[in-house]
mmCIF file of C-alpha atoms and ligand atoms in Angstrom:
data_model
loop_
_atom_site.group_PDB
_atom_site.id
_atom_site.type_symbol
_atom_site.label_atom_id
_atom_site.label_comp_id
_atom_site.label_asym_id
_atom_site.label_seq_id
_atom_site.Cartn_x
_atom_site.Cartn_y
_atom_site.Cartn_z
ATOM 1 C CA UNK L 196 9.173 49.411 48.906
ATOM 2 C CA UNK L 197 10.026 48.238 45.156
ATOM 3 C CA UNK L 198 8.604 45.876 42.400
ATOM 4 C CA UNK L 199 10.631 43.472 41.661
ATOM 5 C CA UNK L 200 11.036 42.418 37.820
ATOM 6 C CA UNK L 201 12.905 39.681 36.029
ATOM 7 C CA UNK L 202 13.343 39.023 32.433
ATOM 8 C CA UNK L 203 14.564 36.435 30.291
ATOM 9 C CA UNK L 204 16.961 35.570 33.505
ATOM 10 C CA UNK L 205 19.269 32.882 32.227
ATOM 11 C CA UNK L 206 22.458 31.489 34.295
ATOM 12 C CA UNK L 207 25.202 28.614 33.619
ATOM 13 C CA UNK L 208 27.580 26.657 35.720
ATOM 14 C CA UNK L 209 29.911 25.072 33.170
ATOM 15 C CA UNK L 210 27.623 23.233 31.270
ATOM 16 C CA UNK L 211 25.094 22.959 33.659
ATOM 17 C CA UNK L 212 22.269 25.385 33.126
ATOM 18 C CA UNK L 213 20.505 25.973 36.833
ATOM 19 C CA UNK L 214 18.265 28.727 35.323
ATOM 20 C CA UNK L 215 16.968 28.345 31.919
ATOM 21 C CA UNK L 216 15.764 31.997 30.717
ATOM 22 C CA UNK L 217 13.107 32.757 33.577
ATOM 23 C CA UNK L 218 10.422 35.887 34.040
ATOM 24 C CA UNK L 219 8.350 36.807 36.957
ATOM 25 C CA UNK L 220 7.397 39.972 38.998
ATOM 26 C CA UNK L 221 6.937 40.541 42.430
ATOM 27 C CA UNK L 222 4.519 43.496 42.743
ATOM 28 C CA UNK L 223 5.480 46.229 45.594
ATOM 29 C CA UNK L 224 4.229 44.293 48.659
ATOM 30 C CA UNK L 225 3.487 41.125 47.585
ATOM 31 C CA UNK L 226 5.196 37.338 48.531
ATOM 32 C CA UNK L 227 6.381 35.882 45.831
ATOM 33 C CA UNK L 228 7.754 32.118 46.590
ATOM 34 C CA UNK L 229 9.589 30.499 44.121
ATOM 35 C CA UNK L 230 8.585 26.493 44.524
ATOM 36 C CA UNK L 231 10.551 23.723 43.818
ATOM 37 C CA UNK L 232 12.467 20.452 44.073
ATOM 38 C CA UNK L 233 16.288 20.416 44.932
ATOM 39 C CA UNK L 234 18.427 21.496 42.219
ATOM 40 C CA UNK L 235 15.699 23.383 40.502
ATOM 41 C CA UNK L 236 17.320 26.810 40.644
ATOM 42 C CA UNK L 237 15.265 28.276 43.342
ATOM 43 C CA UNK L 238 18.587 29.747 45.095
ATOM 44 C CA UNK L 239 20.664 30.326 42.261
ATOM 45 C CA UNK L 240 17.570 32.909 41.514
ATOM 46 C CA UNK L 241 17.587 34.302 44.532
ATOM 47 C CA UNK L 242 21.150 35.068 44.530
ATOM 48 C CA UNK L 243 21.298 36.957 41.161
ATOM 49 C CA UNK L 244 18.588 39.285 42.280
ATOM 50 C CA UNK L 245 20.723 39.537 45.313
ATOM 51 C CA UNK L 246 23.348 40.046 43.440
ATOM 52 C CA UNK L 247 25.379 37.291 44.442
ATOM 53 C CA UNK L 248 25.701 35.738 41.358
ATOM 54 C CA UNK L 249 26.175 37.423 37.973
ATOM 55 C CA UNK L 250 23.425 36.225 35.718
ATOM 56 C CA UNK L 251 24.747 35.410 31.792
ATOM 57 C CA UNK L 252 21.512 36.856 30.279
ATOM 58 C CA UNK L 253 18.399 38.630 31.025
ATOM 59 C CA UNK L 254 17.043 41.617 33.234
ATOM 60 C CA UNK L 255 16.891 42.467 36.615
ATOM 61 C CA UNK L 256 14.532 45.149 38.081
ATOM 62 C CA UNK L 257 13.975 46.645 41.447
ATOM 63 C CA UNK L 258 11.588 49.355 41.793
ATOM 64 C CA UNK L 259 12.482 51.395 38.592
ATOM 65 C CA UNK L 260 16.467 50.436 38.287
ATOM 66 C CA UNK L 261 17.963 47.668 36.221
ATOM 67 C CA UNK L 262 20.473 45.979 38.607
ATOM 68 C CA UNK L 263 21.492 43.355 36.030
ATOM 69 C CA UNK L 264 21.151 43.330 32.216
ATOM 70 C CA UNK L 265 24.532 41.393 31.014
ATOM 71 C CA UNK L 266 23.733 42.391 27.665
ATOM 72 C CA UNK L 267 23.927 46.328 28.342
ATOM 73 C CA UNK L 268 26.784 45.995 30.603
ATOM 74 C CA UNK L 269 24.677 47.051 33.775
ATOM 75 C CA UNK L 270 25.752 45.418 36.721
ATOM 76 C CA UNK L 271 25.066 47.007 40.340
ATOM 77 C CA UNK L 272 26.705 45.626 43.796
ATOM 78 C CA UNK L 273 25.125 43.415 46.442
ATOM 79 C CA UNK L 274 25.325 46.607 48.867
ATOM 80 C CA UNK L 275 23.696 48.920 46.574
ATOM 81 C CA UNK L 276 20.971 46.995 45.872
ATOM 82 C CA UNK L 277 18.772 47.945 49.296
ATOM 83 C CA UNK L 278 17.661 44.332 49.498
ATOM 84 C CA UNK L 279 17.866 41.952 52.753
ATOM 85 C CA UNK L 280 18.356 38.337 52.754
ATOM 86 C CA UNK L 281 17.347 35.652 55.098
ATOM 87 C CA UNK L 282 18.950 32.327 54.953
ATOM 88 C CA UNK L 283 18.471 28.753 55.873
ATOM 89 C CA UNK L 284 21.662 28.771 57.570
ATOM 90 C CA UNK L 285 20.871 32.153 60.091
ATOM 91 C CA UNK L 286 24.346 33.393 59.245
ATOM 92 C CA UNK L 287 24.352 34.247 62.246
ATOM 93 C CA UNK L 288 28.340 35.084 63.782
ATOM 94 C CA UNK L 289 28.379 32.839 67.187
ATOM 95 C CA UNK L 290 31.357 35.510 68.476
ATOM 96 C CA UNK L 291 29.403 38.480 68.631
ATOM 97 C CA UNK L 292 26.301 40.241 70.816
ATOM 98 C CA UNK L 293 22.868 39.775 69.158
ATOM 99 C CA UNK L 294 23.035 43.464 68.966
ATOM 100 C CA UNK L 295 26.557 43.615 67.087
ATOM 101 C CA UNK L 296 25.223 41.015 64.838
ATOM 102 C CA UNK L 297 22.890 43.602 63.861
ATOM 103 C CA UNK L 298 24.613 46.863 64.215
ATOM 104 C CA UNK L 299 27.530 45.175 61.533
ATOM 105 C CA UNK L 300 25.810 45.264 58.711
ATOM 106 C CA UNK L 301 24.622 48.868 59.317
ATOM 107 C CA UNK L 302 28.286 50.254 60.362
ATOM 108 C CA UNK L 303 29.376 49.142 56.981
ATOM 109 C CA UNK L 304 26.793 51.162 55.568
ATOM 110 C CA UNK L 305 28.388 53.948 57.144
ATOM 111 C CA UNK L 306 25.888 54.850 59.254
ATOM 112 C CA UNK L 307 26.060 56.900 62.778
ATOM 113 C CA UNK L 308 26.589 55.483 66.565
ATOM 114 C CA UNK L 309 22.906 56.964 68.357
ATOM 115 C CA UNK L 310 21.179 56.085 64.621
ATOM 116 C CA UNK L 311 22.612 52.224 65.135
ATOM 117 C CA UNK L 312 21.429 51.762 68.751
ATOM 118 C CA UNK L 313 17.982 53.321 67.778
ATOM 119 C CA UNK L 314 17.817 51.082 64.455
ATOM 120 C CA UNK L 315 18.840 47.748 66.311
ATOM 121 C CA UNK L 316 16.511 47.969 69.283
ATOM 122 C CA UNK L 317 13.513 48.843 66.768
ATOM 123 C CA UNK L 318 14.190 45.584 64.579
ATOM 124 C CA UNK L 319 14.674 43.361 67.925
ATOM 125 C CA UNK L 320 11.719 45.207 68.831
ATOM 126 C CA UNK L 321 10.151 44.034 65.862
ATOM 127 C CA UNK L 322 11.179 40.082 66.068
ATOM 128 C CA UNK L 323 10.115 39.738 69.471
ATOM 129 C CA UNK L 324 14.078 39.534 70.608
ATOM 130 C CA UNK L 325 13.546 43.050 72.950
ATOM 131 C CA UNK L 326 15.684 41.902 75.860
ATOM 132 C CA UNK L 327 18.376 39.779 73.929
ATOM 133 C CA UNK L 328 20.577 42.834 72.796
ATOM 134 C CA UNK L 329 23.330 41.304 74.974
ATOM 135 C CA UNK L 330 23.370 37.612 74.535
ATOM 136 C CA UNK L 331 25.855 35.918 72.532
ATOM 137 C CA UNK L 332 24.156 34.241 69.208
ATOM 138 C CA UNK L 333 25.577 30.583 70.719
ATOM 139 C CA UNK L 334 23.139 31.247 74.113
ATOM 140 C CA UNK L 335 20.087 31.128 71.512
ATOM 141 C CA UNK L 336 17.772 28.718 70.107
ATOM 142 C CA UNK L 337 17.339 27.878 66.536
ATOM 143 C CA UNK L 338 14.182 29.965 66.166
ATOM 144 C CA UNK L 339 15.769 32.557 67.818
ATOM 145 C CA UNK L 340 19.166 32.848 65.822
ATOM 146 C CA UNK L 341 16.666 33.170 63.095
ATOM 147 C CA UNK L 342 15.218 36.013 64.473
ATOM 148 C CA UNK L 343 18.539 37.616 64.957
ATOM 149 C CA UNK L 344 19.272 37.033 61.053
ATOM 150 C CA UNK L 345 15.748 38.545 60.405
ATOM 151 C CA UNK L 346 16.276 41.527 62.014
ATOM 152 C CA UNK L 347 19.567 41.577 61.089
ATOM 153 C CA UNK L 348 18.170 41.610 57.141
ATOM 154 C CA UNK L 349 15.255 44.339 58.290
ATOM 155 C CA UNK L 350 17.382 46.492 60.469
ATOM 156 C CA UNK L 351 18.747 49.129 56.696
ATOM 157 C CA UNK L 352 14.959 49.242 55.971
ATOM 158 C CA UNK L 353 15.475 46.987 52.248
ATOM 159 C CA UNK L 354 12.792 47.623 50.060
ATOM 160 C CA UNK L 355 12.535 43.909 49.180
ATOM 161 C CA UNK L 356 13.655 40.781 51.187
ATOM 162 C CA UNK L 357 15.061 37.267 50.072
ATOM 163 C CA UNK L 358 14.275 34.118 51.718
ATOM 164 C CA UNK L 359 16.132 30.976 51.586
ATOM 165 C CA UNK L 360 14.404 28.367 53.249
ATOM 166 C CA UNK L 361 14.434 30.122 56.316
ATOM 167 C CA UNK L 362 12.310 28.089 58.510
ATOM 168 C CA UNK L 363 13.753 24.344 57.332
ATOM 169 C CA UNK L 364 16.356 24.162 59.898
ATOM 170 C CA UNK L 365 13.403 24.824 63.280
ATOM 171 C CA UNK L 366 11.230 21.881 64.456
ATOM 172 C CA UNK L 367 7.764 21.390 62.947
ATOM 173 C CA UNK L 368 6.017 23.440 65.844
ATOM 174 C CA UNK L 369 8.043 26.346 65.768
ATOM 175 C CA UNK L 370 8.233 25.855 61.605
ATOM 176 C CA UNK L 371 4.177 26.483 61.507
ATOM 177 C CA UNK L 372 4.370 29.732 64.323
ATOM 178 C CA UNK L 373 7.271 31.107 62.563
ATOM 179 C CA UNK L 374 5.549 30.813 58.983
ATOM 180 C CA UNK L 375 2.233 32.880 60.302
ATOM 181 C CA UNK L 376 4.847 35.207 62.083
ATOM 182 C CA UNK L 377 7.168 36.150 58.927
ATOM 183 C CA UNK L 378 3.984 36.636 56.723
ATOM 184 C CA UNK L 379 2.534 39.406 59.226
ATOM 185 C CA UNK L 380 5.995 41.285 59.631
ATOM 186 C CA UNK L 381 5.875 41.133 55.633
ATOM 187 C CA UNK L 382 2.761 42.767 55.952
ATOM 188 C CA UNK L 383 2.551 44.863 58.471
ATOM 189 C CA UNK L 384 6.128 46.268 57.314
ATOM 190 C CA UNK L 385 4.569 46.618 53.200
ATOM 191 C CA UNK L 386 7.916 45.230 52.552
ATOM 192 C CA UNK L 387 8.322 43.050 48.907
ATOM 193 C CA UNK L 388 9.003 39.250 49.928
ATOM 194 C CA UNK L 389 10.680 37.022 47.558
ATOM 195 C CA UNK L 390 10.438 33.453 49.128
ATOM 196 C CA UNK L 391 12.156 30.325 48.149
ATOM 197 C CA UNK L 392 11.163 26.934 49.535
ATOM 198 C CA UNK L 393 10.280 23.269 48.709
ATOM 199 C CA UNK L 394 7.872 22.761 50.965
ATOM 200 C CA UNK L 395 4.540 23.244 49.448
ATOM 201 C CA UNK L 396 2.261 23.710 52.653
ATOM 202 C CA UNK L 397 4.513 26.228 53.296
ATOM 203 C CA UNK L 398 4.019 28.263 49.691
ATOM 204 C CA UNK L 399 0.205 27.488 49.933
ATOM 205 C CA UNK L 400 -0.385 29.475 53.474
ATOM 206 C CA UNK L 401 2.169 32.397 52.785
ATOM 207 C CA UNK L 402 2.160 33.223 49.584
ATOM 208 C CA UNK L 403 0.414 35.966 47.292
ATOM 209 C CA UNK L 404 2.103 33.999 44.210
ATOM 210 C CA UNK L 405 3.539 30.925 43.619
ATOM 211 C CA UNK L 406 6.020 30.194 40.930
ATOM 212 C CA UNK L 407 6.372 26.211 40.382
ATOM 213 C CA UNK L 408 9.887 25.612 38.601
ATOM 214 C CA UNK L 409 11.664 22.515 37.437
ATOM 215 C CA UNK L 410 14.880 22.177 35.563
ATOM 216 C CA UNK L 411 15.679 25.733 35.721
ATOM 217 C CA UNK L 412 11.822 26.547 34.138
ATOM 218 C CA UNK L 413 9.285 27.783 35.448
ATOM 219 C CA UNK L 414 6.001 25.645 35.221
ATOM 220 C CA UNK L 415 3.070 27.374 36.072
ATOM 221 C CA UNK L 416 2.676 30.791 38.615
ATOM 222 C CA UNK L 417 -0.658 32.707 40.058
ATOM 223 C CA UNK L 418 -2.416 32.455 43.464
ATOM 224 C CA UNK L 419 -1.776 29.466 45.555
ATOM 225 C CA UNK L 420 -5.458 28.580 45.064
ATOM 226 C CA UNK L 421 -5.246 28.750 41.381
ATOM 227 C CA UNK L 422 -2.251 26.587 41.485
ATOM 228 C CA UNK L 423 -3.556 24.075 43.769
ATOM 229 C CA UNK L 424 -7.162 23.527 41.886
ATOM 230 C CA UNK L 425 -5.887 23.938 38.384
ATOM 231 C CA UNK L 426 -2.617 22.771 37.993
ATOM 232 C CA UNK L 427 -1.260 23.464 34.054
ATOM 233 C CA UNK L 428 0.351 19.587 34.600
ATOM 234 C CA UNK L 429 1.158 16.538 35.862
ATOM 235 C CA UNK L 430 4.241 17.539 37.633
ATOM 236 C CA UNK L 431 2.445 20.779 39.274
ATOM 237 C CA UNK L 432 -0.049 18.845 39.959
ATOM 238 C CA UNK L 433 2.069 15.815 41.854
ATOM 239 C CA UNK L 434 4.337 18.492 43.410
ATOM 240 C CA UNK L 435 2.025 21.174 44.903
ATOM 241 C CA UNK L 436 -0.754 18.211 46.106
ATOM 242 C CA UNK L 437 -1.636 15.521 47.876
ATOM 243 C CA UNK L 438 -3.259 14.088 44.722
ATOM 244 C CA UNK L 439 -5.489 11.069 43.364
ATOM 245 C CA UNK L 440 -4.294 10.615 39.776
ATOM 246 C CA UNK L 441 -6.868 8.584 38.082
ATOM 247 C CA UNK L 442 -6.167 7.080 34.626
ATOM 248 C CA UNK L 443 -9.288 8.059 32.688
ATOM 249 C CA UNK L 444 -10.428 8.017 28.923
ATOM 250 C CA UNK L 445 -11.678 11.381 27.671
ATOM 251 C CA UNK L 446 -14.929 10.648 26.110
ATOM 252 C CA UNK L 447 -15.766 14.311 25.252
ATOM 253 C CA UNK L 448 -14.104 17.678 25.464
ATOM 254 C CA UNK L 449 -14.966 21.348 25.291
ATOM 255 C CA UNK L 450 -12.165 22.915 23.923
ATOM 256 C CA UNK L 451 -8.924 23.467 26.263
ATOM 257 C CA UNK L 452 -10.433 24.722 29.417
ATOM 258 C CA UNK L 453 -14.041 23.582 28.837
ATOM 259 C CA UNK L 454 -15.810 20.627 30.266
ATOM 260 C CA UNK L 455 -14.242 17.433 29.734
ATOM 261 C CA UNK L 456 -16.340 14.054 30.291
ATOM 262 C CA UNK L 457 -14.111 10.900 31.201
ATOM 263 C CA UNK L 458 -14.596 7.518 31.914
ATOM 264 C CA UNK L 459 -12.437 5.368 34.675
ATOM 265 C CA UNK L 460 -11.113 2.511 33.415
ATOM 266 C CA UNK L 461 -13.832 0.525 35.788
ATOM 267 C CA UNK L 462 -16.370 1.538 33.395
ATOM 268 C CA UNK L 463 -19.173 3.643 34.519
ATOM 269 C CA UNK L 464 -18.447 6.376 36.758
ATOM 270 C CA UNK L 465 -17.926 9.964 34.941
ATOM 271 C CA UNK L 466 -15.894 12.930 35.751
ATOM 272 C CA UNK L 467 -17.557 16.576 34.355
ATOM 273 C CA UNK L 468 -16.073 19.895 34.591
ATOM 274 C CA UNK L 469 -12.763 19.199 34.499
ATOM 275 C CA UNK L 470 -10.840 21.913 34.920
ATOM 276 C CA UNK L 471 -7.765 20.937 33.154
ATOM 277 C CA UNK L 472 -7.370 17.584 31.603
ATOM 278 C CA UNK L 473 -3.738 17.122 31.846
ATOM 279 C CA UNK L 474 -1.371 13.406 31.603
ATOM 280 C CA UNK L 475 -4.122 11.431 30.771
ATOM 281 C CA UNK L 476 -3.994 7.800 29.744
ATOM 282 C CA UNK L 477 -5.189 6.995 26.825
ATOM 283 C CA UNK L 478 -6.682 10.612 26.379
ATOM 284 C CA UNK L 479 -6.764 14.306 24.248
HETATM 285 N N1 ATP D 702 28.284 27.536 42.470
HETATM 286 C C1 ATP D 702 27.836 26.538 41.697
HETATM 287 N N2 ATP D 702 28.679 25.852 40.893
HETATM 288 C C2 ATP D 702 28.230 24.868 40.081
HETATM 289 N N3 ATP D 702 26.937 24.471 40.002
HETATM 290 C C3 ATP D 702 26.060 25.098 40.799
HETATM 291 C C4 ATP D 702 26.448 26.159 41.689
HETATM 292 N N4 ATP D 702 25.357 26.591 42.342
HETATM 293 C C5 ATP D 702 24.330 25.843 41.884
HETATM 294 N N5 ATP D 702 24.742 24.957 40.967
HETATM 295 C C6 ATP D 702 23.904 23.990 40.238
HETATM 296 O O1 ATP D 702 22.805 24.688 39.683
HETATM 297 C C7 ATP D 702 21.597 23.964 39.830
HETATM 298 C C8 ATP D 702 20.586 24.778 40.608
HETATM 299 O O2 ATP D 702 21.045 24.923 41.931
HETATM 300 P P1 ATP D 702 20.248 25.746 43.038
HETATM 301 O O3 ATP D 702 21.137 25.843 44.226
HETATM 302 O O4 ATP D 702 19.768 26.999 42.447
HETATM 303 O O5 ATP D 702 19.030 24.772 43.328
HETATM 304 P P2 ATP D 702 17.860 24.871 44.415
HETATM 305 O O6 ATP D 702 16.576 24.862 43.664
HETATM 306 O O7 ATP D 702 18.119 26.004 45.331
HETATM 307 O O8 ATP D 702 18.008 23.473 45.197
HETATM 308 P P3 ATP D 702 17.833 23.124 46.788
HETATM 309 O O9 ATP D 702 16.369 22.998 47.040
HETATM 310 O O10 ATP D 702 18.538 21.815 46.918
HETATM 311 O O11 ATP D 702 18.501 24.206 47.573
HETATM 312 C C9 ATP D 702 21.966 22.659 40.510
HETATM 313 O O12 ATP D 702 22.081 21.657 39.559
HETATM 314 C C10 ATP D 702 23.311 22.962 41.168
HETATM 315 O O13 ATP D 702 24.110 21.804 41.219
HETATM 316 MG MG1 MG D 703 18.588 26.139 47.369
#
């Protein structure tokens, strides 16, 4: 299993910039889910640690390599990265076996016949898909084509996986077992998890970290409870909650994180301990 480390990541489309000079670390073993609205640059991240896209500047670390650093001239393939990616989509090809689905990706790694057949029943093992080996990917449910692309992603033993939305496509039912499943194979397996969604339920019951980004930025990151009780502004604060904003008048403050005392507009009722006094009307 591997760290995962990025610097100063910065990438362009045109004149578009869809990530804006970003750092974060995903400590060996840890979820890491980058949050967002559409457009934000969630999977435009995700694909330069992939390698999928070539960022302009910055650094990218796995374990202890440097996969991308534009600057230095280091730039190492998708394949030889040892990283697995899951994707909204499943990805899944409708024309071949659940077990050939799996087995492709691990012949063009070059690897042997009996070693194949011993690495694709473990991972179906592993998903829950043990007696689906033979079964065409278009004789499966949604959830279960996921699965397939899952194991599929598992099946080389990456040291970190990507997630792309993975669970946006299944009904809400399956959504919520599927979430609590994926977070106990990421556990059980010690494997590093970088996750990218916009659903914020979802980043508050899976994640070690969340990273909140916006315009290609990132806003605020630490433990989903941290995030959720103290959020660094409005737009965290809007985005990650279901939240009351009250337009209050600060009548005293304790430095930044101190107690803050503020009056509703109504007149009489106070607010103490405020964690963070952030957007306020009329307010410091
Ligand atoms: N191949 C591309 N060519 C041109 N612009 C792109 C390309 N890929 C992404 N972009 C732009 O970069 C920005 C970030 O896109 P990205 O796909 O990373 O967003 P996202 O956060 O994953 O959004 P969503 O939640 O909708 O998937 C967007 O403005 C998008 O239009
Ligand atoms: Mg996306």
């Amino acid at each position: 299993m591997a760290r995962v480390e990025v610097r100063g990541l910065t990438k362009h489309f045109g004149s578009e910039v869809a990530v804006a000079g970003i750092d974060f670390s995903a400590p060996e073993g840890h979820f890491v889910t980058l949050l967002g609205p559409s457009g934000c640059g969630k999977t435009t991240t995700l694909r330069c640690l992939a390698g999928l896209e070539r960022p302009d500047a910055g650094e990218i670390y796995i374990g202890d390599q440097c996969v991308a650093a534009p600057r230095q001239n280091i730039w190492v393939p998708p394949e030889k990265r040892n990283i697995g990616m899951v994707f909204q989509s499943y990805a899944v090809w409708p024309h071949l076996t659940v077990f050939d689905n799996i087995a492709y990706g691990l012949r063009v790694r070059g690897i042997g016949r009996s070693e194949i057949a011993k690495r694709t029943q473990e991972t179906l093992d592993l998903v829950g898909l043990s007696g689906f080996a033979d079964r065409y990917a278009t004789q499966l449910s949604g959830g279960q084509q996921q699965r397939v692309s899952l194991a599929r992603a598992l099946a080389y033993n990456p040291s970190v996986i990507l997630f792309d939305e993975p669970l946006s496509n299944l009904d809400a039912k399956l959504r919520e077992h599927m979430r609590l499943e994926l977070t106990r194979l990421q556990q059980r397996l010690g494997i590093t998890a970088v996750y990218v969604t916009h659903d914020q339920s979802e980043a508050l019951v899976m994640s070690d970290t969340i990273i909140v980004m916006n315009h290609g930025r990132i806003l605020q990151q630490g433990a989903p409870e941290a995030i959720y009780a103290e959020p660094a502004s409005r737009f965290v604060a809007d985005f990650v909650g279901v939240t009351n904003l009250l337009p209050v008048r600060v009548a005293e403050a304790a430095g930044a994180t101190g107690v803050a005392v503020a009056e509703t507009a109504w007149g009489g009722a106070a607010v103490h301990s405020m964690p963070r006094a952030y957007g306020v009307a009329g307010g410091t």
